[in-house]
JSON list of C-alpha atoms and ligand atoms in Angstrom, two decimals:
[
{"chain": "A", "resi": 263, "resn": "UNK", "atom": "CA", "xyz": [-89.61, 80.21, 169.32]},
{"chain": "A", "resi": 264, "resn": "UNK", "atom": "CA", "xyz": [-91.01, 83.60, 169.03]},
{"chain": "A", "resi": 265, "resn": "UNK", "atom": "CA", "xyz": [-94.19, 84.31, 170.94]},
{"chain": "A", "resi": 266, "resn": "UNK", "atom": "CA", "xyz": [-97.54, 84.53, 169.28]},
{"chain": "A", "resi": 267, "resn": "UNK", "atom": "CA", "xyz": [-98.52, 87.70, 167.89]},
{"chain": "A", "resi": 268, "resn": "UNK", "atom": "CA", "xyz": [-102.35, 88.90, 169.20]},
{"chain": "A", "resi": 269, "resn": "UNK", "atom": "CA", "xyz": [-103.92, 89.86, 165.82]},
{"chain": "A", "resi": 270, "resn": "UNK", "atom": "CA", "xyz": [-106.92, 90.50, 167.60]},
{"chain": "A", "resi": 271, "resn": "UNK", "atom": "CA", "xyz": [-105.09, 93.53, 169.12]},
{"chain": "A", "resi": 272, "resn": "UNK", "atom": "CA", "xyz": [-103.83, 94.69, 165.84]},
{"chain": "A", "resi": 273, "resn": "UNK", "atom": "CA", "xyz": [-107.26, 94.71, 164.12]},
{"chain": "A", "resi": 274, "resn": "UNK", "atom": "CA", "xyz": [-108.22, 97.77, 165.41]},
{"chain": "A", "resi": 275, "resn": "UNK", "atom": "CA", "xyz": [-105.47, 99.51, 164.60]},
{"chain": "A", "resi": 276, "resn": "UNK", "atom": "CA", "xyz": [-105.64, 98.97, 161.20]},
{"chain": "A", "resi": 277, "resn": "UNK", "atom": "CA", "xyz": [-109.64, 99.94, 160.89]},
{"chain": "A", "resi": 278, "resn": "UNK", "atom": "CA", "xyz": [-108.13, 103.33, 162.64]},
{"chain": "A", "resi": 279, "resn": "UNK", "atom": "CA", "xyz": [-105.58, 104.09, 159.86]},
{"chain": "A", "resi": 280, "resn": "UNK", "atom": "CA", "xyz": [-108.19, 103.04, 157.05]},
{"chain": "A", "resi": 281, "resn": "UNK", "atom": "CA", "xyz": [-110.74, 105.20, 158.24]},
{"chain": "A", "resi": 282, "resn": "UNK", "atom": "CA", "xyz": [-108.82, 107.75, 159.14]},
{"chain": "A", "resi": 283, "resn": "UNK", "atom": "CA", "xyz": [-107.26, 110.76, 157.20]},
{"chain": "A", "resi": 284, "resn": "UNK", "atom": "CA", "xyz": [-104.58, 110.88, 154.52]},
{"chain": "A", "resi": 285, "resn": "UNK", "atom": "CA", "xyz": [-104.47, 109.93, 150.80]},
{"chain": "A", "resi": 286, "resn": "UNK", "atom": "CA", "xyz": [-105.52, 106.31, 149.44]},
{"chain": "A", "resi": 287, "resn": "UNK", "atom": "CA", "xyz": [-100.79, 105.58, 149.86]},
{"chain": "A", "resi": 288, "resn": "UNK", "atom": "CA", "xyz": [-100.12, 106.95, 152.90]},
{"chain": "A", "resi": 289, "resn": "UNK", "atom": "CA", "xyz": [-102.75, 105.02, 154.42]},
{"chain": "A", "resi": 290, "resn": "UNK", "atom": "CA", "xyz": [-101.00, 101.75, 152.25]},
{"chain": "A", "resi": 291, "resn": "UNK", "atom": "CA", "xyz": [-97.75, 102.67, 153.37]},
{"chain": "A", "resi": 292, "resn": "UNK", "atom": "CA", "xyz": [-99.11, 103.10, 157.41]},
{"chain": "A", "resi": 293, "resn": "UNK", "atom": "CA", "xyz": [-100.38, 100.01, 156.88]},
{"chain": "A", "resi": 294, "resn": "UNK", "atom": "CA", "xyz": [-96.95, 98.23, 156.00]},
{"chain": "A", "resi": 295, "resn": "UNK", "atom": "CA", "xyz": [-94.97, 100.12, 158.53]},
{"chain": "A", "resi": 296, "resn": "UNK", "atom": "CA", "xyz": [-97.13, 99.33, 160.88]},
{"chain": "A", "resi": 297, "resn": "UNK", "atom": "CA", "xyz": [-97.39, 95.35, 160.55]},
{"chain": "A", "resi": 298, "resn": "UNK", "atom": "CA", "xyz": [-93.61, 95.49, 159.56]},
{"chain": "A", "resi": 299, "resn": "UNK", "atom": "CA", "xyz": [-92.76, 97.16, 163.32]},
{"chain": "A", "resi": 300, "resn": "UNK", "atom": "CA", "xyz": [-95.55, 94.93, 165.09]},
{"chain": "A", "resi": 301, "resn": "UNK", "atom": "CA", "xyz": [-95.01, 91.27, 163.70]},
{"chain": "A", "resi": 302, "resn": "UNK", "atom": "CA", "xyz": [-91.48, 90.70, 164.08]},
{"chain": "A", "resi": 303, "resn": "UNK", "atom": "CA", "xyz": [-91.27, 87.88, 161.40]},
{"chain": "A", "resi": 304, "resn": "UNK", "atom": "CA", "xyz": [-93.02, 89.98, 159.03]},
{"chain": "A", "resi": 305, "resn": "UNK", "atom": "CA", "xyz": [-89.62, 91.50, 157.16]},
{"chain": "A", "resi": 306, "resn": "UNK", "atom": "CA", "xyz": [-91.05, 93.16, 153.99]},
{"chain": "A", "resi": 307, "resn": "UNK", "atom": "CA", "xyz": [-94.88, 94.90, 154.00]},
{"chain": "A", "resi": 308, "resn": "UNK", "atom": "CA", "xyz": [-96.12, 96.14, 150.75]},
{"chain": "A", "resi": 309, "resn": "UNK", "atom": "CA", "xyz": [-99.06, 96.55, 148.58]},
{"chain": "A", "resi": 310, "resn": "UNK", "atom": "CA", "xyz": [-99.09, 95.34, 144.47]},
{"chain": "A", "resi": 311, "resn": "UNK", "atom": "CA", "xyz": [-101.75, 97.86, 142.69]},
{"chain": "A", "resi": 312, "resn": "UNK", "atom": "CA", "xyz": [-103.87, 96.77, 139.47]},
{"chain": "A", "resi": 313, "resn": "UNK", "atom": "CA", "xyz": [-103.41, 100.63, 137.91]},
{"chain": "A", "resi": 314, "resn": "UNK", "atom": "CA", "xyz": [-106.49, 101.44, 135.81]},
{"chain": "A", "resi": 315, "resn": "UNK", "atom": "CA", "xyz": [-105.00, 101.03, 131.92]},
{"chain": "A", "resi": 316, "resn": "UNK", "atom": "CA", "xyz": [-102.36, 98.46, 132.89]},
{"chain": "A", "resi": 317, "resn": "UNK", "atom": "CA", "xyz": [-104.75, 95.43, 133.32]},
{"chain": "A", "resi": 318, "resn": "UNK", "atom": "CA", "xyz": [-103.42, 91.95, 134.14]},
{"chain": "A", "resi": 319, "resn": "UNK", "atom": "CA", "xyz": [-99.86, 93.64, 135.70]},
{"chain": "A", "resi": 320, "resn": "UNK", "atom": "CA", "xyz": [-99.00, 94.36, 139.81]},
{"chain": "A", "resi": 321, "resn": "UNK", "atom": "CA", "xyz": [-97.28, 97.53, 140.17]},
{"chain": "A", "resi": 322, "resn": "UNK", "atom": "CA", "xyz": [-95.83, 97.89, 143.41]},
{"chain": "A", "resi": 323, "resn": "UNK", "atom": "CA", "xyz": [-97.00, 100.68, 145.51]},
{"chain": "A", "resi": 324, "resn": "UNK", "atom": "CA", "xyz": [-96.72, 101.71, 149.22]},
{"chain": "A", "resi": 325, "resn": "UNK", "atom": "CA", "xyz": [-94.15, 98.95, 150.93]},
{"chain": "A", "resi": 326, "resn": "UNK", "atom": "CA", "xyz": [-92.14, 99.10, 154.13]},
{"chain": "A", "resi": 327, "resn": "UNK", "atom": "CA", "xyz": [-88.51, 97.08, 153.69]},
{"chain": "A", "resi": 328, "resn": "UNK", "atom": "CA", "xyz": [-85.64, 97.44, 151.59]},
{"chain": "A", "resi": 329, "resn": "UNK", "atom": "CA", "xyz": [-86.54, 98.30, 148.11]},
{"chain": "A", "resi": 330, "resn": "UNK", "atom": "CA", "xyz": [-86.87, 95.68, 145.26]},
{"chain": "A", "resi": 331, "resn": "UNK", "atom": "CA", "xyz": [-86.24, 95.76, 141.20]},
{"chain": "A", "resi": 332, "resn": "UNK", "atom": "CA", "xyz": [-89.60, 93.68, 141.23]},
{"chain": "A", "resi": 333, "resn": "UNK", "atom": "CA", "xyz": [-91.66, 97.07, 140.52]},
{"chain": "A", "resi": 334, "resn": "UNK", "atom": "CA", "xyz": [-93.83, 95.55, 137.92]},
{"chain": "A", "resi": 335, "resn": "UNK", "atom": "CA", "xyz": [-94.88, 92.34, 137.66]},
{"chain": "A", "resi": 336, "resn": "UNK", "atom": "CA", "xyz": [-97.47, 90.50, 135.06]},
{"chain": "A", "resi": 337, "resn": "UNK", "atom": "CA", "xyz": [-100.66, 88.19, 135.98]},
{"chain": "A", "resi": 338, "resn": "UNK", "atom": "CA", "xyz": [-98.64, 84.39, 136.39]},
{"chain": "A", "resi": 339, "resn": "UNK", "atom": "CA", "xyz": [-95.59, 85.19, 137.31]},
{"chain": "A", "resi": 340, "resn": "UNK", "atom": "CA", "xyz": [-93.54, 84.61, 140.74]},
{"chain": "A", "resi": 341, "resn": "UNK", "atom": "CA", "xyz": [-95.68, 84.15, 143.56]},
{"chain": "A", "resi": 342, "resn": "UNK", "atom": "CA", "xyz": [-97.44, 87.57, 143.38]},
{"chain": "A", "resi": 343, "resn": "UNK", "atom": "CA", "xyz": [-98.34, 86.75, 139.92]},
{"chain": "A", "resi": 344, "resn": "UNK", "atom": "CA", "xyz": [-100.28, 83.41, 140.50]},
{"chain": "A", "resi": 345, "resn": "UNK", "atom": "CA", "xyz": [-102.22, 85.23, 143.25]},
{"chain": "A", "resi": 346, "resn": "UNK", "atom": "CA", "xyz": [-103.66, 87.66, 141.13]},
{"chain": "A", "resi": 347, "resn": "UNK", "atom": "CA", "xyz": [-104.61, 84.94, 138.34]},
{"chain": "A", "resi": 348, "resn": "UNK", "atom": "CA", "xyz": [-105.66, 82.14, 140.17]},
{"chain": "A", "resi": 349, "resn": "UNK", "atom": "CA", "xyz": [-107.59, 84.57, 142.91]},
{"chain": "A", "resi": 350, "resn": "UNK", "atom": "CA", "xyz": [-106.16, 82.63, 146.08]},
{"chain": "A", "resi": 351, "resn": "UNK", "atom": "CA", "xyz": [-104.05, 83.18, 148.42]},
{"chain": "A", "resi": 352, "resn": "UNK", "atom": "CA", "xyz": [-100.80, 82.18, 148.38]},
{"chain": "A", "resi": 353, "resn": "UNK", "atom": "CA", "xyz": [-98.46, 81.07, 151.28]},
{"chain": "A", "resi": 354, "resn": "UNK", "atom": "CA", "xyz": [-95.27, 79.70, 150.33]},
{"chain": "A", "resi": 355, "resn": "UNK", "atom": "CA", "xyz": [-93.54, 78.62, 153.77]},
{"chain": "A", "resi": 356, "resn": "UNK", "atom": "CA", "xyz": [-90.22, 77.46, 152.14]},
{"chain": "A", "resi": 357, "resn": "UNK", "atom": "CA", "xyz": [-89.48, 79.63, 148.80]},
{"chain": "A", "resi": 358, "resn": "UNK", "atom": "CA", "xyz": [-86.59, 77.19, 147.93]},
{"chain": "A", "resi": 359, "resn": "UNK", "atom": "CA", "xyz": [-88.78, 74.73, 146.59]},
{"chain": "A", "resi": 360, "resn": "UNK", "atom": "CA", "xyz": [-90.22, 76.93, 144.39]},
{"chain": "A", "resi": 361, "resn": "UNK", "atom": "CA", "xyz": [-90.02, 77.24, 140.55]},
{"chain": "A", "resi": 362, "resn": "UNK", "atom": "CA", "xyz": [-92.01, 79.92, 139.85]},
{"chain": "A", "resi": 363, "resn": "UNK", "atom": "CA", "xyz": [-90.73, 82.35, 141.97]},
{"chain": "A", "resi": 364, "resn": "UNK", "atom": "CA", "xyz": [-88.60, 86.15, 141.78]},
{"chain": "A", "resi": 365, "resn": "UNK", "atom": "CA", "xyz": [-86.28, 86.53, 144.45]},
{"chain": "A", "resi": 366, "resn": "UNK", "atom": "CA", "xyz": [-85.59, 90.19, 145.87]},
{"chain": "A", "resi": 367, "resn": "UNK", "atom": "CA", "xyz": [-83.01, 88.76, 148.65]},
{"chain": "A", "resi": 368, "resn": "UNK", "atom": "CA", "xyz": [-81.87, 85.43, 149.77]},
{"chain": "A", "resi": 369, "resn": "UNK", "atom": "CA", "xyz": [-82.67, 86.64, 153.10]},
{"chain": "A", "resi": 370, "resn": "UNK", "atom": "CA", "xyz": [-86.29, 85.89, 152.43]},
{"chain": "A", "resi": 371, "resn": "UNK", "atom": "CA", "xyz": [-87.19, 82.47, 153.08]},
{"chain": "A", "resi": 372, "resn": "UNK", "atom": "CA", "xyz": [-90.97, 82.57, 152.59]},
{"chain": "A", "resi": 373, "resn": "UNK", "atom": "CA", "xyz": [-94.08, 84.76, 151.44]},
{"chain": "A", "resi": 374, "resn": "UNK", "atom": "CA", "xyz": [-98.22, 85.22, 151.68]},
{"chain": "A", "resi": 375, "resn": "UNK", "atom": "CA", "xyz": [-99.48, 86.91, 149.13]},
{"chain": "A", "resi": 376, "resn": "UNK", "atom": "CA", "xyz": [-103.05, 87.72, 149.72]},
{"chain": "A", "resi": 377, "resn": "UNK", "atom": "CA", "xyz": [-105.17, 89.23, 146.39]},
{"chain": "A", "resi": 378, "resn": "UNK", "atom": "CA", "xyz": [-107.57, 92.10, 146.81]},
{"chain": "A", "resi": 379, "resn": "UNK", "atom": "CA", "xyz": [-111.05, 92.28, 145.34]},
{"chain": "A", "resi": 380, "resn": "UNK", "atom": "CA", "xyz": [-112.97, 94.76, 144.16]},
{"chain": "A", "resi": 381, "resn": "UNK", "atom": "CA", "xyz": [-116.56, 93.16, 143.62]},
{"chain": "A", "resi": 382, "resn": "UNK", "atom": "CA", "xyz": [-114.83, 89.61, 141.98]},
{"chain": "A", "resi": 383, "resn": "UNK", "atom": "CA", "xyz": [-111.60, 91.91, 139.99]},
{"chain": "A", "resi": 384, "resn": "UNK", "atom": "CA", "xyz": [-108.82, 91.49, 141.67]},
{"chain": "A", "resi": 385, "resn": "UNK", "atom": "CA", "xyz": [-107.38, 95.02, 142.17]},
{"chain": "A", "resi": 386, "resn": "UNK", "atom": "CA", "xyz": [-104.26, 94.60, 144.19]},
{"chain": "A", "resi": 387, "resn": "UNK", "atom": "CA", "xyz": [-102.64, 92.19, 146.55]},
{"chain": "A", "resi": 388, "resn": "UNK", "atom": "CA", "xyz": [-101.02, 92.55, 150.25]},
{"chain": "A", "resi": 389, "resn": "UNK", "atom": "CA", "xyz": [-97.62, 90.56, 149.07]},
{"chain": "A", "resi": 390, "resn": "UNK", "atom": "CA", "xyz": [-95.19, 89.41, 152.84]},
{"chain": "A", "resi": 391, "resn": "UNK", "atom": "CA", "xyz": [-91.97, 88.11, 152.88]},
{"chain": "A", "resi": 392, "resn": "UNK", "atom": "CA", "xyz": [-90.54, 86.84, 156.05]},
{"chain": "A", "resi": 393, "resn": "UNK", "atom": "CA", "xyz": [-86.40, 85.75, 156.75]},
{"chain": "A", "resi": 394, "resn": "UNK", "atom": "CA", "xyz": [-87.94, 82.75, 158.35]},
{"chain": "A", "resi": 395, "resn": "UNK", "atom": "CA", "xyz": [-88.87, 79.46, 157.04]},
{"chain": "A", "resi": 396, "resn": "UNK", "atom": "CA", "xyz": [-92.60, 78.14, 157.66]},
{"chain": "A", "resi": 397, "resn": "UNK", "atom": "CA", "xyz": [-93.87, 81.14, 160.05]},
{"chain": "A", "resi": 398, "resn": "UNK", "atom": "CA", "xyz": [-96.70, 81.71, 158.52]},
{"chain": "A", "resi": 399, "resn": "UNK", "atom": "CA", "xyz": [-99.81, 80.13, 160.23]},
{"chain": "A", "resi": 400, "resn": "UNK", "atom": "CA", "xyz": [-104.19, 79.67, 160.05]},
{"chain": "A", "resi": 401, "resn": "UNK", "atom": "CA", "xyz": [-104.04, 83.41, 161.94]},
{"chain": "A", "resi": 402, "resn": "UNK", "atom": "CA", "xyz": [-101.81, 85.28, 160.06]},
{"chain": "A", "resi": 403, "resn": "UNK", "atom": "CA", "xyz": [-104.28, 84.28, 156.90]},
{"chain": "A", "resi": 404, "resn": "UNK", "atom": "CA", "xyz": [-107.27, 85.26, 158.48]},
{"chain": "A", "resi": 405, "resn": "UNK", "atom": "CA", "xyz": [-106.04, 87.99, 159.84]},
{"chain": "A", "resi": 406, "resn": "UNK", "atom": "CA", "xyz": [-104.51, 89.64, 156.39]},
{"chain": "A", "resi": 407, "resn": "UNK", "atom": "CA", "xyz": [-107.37, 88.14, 154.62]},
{"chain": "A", "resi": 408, "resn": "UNK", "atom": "CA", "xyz": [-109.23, 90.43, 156.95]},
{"chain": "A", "resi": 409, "resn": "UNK", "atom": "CA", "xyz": [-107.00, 93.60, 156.16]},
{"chain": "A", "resi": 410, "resn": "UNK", "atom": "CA", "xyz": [-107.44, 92.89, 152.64]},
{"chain": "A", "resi": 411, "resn": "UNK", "atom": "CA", "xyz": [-111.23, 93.57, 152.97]},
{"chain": "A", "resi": 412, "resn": "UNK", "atom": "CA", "xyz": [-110.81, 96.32, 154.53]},
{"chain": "A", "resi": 413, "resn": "UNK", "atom": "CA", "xyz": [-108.01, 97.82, 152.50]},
{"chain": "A", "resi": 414, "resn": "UNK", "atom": "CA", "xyz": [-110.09, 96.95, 148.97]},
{"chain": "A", "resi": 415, "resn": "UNK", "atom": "CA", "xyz": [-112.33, 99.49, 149.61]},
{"chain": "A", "resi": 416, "resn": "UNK", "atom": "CA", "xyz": [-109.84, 102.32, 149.27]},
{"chain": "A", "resi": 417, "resn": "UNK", "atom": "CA", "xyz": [-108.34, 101.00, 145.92]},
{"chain": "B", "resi": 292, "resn": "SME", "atom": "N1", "xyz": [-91.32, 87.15, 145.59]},
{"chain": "B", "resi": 292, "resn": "SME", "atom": "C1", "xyz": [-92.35, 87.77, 144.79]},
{"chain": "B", "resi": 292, "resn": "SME", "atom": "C2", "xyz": [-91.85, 89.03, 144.14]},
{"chain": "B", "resi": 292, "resn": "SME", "atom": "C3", "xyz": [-92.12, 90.27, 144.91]},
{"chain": "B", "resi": 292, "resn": "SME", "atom": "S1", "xyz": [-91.23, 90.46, 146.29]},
{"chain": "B", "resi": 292, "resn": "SME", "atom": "O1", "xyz": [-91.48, 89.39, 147.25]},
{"chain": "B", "resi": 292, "resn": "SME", "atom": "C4", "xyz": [-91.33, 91.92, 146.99]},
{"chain": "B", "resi": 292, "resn": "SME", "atom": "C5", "xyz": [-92.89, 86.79, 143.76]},
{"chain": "B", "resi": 292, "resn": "SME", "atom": "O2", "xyz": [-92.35, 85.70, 143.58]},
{"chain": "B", "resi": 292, "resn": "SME", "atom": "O3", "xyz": [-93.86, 87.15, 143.10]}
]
């Protein structure tokens, strides 16, 4: 079993790269790199952007993992899709038993999708896929529940 990850420890880090310098992406794409090198079941990182003119579609922005043909997808569909129009969080610890669901690899084996607010718009979402099956736990949520906050205010 893989050892716990300290989120506590990886907080800060991610307060540092927010606050500090760069453009509204490369802070997005830090952001992925970085929990894609520290959590080792976190396989694919990225951010889904609301643009302004394009309402009720994700466009994918900043993301750290191979590259997907899922660049664009509308309010309700797949996983990311039913975060952004239901509002919630998502975790899907098996995506096998899934219907409404877009595949990028059958390496990945589950997904939290976690919707960002501006005010009560949802203007993004932190979307992870992992290769393993139920890894996802109470901590990671509240931990990229937490980055999501924090992460809102530069969208
Ligand atoms: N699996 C997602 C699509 C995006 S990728 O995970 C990068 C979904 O069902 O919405």
């Amino acid at each position: 079993m893989e050892e716990r990850v300290d989120f506590g420890r990886l907080l800060p880090a991610i307060q540092e790269i927010v606050s500090g310098r760069g453009t509204r992406d490369e802070k997005l794409l830090a952001i992925c790199q970085f929990l894609k090198n520290e959590v080792p079941y976190y396989n694919w990182v990225g951010f889904y952007l609301v643009e302004p003119g394009e309402e009720q579609v994700l466009v994918l922005g900043p993301f750290a993992g191979a590259p997907t043909e899922h660049t664009k997808i509308s309010f309700g569909q797949g996983i990311c899709g039913q975060a952004a129009e239901t509002e919630n969080t998502f975790i899907i610890q098996d995506v096998s038993l899934e219907t409404n669901y877009l595949s990028c690899s059958p390496d990945v084996k589950s997904e939290i999708v976690i919707p960002l607010f501006k005010g009560d718009q949802v203007v993004g979402e932190l979307d992870i896929d992992s290769h393993l099956i139920s890894p996802f736990t109470d901590q990671d949520q509240e931990f990229l529940e937490h980055i999501s906050l924090l992460v809102a205010g530069l969208c």
